[in-house]
Tab-separated table of C-alpha atoms in Angstrom:
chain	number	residue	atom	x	y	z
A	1	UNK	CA	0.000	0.000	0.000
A	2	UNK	CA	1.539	3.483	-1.194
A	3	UNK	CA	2.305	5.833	1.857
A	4	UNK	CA	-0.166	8.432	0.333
A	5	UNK	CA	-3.358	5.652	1.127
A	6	UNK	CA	-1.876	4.940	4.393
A	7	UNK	CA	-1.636	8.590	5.276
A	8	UNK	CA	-5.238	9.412	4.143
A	9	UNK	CA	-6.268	6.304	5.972
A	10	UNK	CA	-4.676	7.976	9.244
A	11	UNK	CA	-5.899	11.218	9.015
A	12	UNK	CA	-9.720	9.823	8.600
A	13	UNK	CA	-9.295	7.715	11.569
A	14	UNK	CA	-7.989	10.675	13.373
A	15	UNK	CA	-10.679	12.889	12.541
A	16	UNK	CA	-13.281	9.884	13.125
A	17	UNK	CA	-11.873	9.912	16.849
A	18	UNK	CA	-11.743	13.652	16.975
A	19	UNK	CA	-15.574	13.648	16.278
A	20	UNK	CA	-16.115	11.133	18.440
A	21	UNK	CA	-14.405	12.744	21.340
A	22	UNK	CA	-16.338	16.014	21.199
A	23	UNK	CA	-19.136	13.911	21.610
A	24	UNK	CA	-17.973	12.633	24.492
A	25	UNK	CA	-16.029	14.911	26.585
A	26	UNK	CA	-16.498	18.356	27.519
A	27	UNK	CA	-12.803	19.556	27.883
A	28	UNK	CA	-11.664	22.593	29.709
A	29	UNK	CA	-8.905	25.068	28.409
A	30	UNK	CA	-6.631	26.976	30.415
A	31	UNK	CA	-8.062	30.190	31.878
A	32	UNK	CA	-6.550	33.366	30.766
A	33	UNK	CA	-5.629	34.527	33.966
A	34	UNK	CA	-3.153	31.442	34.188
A	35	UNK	CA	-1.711	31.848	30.974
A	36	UNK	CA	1.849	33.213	31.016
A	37	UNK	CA	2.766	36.489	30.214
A	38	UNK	CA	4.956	36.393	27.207
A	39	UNK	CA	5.530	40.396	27.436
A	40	UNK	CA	7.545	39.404	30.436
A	41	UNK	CA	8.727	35.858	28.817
A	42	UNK	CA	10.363	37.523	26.326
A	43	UNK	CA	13.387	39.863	27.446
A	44	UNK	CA	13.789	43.081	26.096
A	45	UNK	CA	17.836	42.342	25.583
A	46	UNK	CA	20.156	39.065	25.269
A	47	UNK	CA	22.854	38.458	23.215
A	48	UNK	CA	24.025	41.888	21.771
A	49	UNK	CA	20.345	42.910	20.916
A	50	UNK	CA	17.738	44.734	22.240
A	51	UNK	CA	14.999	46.320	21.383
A	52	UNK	CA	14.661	48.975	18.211
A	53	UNK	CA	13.302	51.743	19.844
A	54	UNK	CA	13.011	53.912	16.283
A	55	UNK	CA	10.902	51.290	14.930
A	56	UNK	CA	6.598	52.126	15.265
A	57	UNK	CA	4.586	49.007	15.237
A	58	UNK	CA	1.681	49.316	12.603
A	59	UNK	CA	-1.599	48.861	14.221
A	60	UNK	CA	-3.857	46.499	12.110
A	61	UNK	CA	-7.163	47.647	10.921
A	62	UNK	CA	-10.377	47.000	12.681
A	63	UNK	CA	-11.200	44.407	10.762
A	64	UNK	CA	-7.586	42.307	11.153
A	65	UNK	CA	-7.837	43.085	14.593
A	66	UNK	CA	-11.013	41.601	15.665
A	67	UNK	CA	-9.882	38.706	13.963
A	68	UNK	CA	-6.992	38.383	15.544
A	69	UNK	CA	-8.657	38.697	18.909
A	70	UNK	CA	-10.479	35.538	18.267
A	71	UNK	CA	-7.841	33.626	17.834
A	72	UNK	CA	-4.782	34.957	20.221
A	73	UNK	CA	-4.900	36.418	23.707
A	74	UNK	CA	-1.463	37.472	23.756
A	75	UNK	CA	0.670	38.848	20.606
A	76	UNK	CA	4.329	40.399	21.567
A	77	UNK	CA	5.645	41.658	18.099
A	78	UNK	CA	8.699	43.422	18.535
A	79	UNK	CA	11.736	44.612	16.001
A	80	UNK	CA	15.420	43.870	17.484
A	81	UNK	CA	18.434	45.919	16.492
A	82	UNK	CA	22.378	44.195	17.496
A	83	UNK	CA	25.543	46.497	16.925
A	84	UNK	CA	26.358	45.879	13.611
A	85	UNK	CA	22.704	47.723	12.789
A	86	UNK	CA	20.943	44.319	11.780
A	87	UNK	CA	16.814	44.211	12.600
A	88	UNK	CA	15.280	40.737	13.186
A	89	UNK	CA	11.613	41.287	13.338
A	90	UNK	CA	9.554	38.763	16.278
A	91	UNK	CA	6.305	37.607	17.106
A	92	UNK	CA	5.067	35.840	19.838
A	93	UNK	CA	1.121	34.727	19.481
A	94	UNK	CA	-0.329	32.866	22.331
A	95	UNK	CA	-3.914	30.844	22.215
A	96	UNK	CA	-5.226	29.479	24.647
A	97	UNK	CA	-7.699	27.337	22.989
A	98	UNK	CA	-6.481	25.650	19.939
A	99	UNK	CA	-9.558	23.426	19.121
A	100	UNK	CA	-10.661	23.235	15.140
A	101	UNK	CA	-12.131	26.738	14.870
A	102	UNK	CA	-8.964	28.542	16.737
A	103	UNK	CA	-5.908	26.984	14.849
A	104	UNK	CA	-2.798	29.322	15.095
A	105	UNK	CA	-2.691	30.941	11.786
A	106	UNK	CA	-0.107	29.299	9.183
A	107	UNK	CA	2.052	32.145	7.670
A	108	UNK	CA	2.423	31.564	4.336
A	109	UNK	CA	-1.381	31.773	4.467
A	110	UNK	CA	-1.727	34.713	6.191
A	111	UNK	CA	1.574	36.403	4.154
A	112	UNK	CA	-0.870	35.330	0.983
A	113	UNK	CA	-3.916	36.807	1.922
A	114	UNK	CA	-1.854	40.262	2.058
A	115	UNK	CA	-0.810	40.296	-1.358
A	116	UNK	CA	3.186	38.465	-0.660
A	117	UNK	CA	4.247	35.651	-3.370
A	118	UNK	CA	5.450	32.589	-1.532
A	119	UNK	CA	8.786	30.756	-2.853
A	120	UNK	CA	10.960	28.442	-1.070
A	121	UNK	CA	8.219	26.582	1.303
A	122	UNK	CA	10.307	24.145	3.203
A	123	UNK	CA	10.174	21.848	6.606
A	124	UNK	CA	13.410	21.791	8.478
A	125	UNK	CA	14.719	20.491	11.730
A	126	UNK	CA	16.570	23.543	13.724
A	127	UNK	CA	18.977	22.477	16.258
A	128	UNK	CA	18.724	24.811	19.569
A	129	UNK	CA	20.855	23.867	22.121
A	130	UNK	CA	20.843	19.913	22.314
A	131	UNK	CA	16.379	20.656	21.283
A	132	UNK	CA	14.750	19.843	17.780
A	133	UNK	CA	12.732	22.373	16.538
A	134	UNK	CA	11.120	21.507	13.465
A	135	UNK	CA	10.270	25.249	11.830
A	136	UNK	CA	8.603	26.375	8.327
A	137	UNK	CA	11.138	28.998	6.567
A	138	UNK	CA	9.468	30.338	3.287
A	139	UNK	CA	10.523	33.882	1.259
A	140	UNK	CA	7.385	36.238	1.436
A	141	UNK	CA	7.799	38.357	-1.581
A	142	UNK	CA	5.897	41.784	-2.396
A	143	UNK	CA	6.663	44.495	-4.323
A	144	UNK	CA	9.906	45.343	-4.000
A	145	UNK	CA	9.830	43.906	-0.028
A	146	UNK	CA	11.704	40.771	0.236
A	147	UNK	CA	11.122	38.878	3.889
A	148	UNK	CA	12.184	35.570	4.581
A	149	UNK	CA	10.518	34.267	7.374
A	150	UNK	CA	11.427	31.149	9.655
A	151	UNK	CA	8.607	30.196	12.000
A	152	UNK	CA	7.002	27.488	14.213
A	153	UNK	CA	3.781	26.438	15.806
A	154	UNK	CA	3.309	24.548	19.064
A	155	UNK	CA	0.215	22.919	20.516
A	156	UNK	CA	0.174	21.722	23.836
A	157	UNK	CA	3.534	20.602	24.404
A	158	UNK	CA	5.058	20.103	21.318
A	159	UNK	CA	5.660	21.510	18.298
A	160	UNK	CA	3.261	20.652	15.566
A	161	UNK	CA	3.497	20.371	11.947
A	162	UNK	CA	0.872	18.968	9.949
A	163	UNK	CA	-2.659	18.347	10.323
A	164	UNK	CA	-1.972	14.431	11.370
A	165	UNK	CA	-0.168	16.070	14.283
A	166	UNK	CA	-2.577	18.669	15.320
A	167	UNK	CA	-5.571	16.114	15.336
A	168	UNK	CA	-3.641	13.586	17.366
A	169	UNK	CA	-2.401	16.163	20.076
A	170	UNK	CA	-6.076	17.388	20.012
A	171	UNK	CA	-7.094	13.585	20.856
A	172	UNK	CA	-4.424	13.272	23.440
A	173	UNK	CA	-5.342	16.491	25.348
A	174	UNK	CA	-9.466	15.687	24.813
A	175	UNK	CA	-8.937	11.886	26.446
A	176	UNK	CA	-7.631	14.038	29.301
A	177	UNK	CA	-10.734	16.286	29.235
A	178	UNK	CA	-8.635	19.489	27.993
A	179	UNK	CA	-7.971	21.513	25.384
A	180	UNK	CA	-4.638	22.805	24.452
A	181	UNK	CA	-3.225	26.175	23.986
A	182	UNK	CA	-1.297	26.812	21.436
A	183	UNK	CA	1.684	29.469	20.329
A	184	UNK	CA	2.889	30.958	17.198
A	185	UNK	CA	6.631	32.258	17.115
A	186	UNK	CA	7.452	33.751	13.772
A	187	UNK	CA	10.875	35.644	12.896
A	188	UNK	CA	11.819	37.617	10.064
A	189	UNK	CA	13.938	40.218	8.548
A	190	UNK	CA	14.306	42.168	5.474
A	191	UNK	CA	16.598	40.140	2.872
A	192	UNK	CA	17.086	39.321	-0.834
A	193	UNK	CA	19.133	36.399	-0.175
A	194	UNK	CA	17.101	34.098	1.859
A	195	UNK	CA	19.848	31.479	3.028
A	196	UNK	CA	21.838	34.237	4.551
A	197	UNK	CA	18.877	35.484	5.852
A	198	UNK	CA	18.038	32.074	7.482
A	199	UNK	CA	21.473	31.900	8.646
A	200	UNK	CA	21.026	35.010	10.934
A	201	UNK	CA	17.696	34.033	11.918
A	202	UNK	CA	18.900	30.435	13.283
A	203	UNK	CA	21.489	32.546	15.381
A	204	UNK	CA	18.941	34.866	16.380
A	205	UNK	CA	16.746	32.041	17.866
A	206	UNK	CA	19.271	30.770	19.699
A	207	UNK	CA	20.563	33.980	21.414
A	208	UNK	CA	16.610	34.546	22.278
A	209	UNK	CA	16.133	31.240	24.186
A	210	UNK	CA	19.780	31.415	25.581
A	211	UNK	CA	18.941	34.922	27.259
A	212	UNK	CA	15.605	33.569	28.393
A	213	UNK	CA	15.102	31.943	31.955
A	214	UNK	CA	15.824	28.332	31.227
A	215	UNK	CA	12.488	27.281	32.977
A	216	UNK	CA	10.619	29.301	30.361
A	217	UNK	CA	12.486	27.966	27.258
A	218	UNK	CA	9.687	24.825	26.921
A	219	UNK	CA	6.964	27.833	26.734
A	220	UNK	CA	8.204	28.565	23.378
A	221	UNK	CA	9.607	25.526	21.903
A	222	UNK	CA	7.636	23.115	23.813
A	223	UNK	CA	8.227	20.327	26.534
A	224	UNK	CA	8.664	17.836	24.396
A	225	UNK	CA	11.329	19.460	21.899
């Protein structure tokens, strides 16, 4: 049997379990009052960079941000500068309910839906510090704007991928009676050569989590990294 029928087979007993559990359990998400509080997560400073303070963060419209709203609690977005004048650009999205109609937003859909040409769509394992992250990179292209953009999404306590993996942490956290939260962590700069551009984003990462209290690493690459 090819791997394509034994995937599809998978993901329709996943979602036939998925349907059943909503059925049959009435799972509880974490309350936003318990959620952490990534403005204070994330420092300001580590590793030679800190916060551009010349740089104004562009309020979304009305529209955008009701949206948004539904689907994130918290959102930290914030532009670093280091010495050499290089600008990494980071966002930190926090859900706490990631059941079907919440999903984290994937960003080559959301870089679409603003007009940006998508090249380069890849998978890739980042190493961090003896931790796997497996990240999306992709080169959002508009105009004459060039940003390649590495990014990740977790669920629960792991970092999730595909749709297989999202259903089957849902089912995990619903056979405890839960639901999980979920984050997005996207970084980006400005770049026409998007393997340099990766380059300095993969050291970026790691000076972030290095400069972060090590007991609130797992909060952005998960537990189970």
């Amino acid at each position: 049997m090819k791997n394509g029928t034994l995937r599809c087979i998978a993901v329709g007993l996943a979602m036939f379990c998925a349907s059943g559990l909503a059925l049959a359990l009435k799972p509880s998400h974490q309350k936003a009052a318990d959620a952490p509080r990534f403005e204070t997560v994330i420092p300001q400073s580590f590793g030679g960079w800190q916060i551009d303070p010349t740089v104004v963060p562009v309020v979304p419209s009305p529209d955008v941000q009701a949206n948004l709203d539904k689907i994130y609690s918290q959102i930290v977005s914030r532009t670093y500068i280091n010495g050499n004048g290089e600008r990494m650009m980071l966002t930190v999205a926090y859900g706490g309910d990631q059941s079907d109609a919440l999903k984290a937003h994937r960003q080559e859909v959301c870089y679409a839906a603003q007009g940006f040409e998508i090249h380069g769509l890849t998978h890739v394992a980042m190493d961090v510090g003896g931790a796997s992250i497996p990240v999306t990179r992709m080169q959002a292209v508009r105009g004459f704007r060039s940003e390649p953009v590495t990014y990740w999404l977790t669920m629960g306590d792991r970092v999730v991928v595909g749709r297989l993996e999202r259903l089957l942490t849902q089912i995990r956290y619903g056979l405890a009676g839960r639901i999980p939260d979920g984050l997005l962590v996207r970084v980006s700069s400005l770049s026409d050569d998007p393997q340099a551009a990766f380059h300095a984003q993969d050291q970026f990462i790691r000076d972030l989590l290095a400069g972060m209290k090590p007991q609130d690493v797992p909060l952005l690459i998960g537990a189970r990294s």
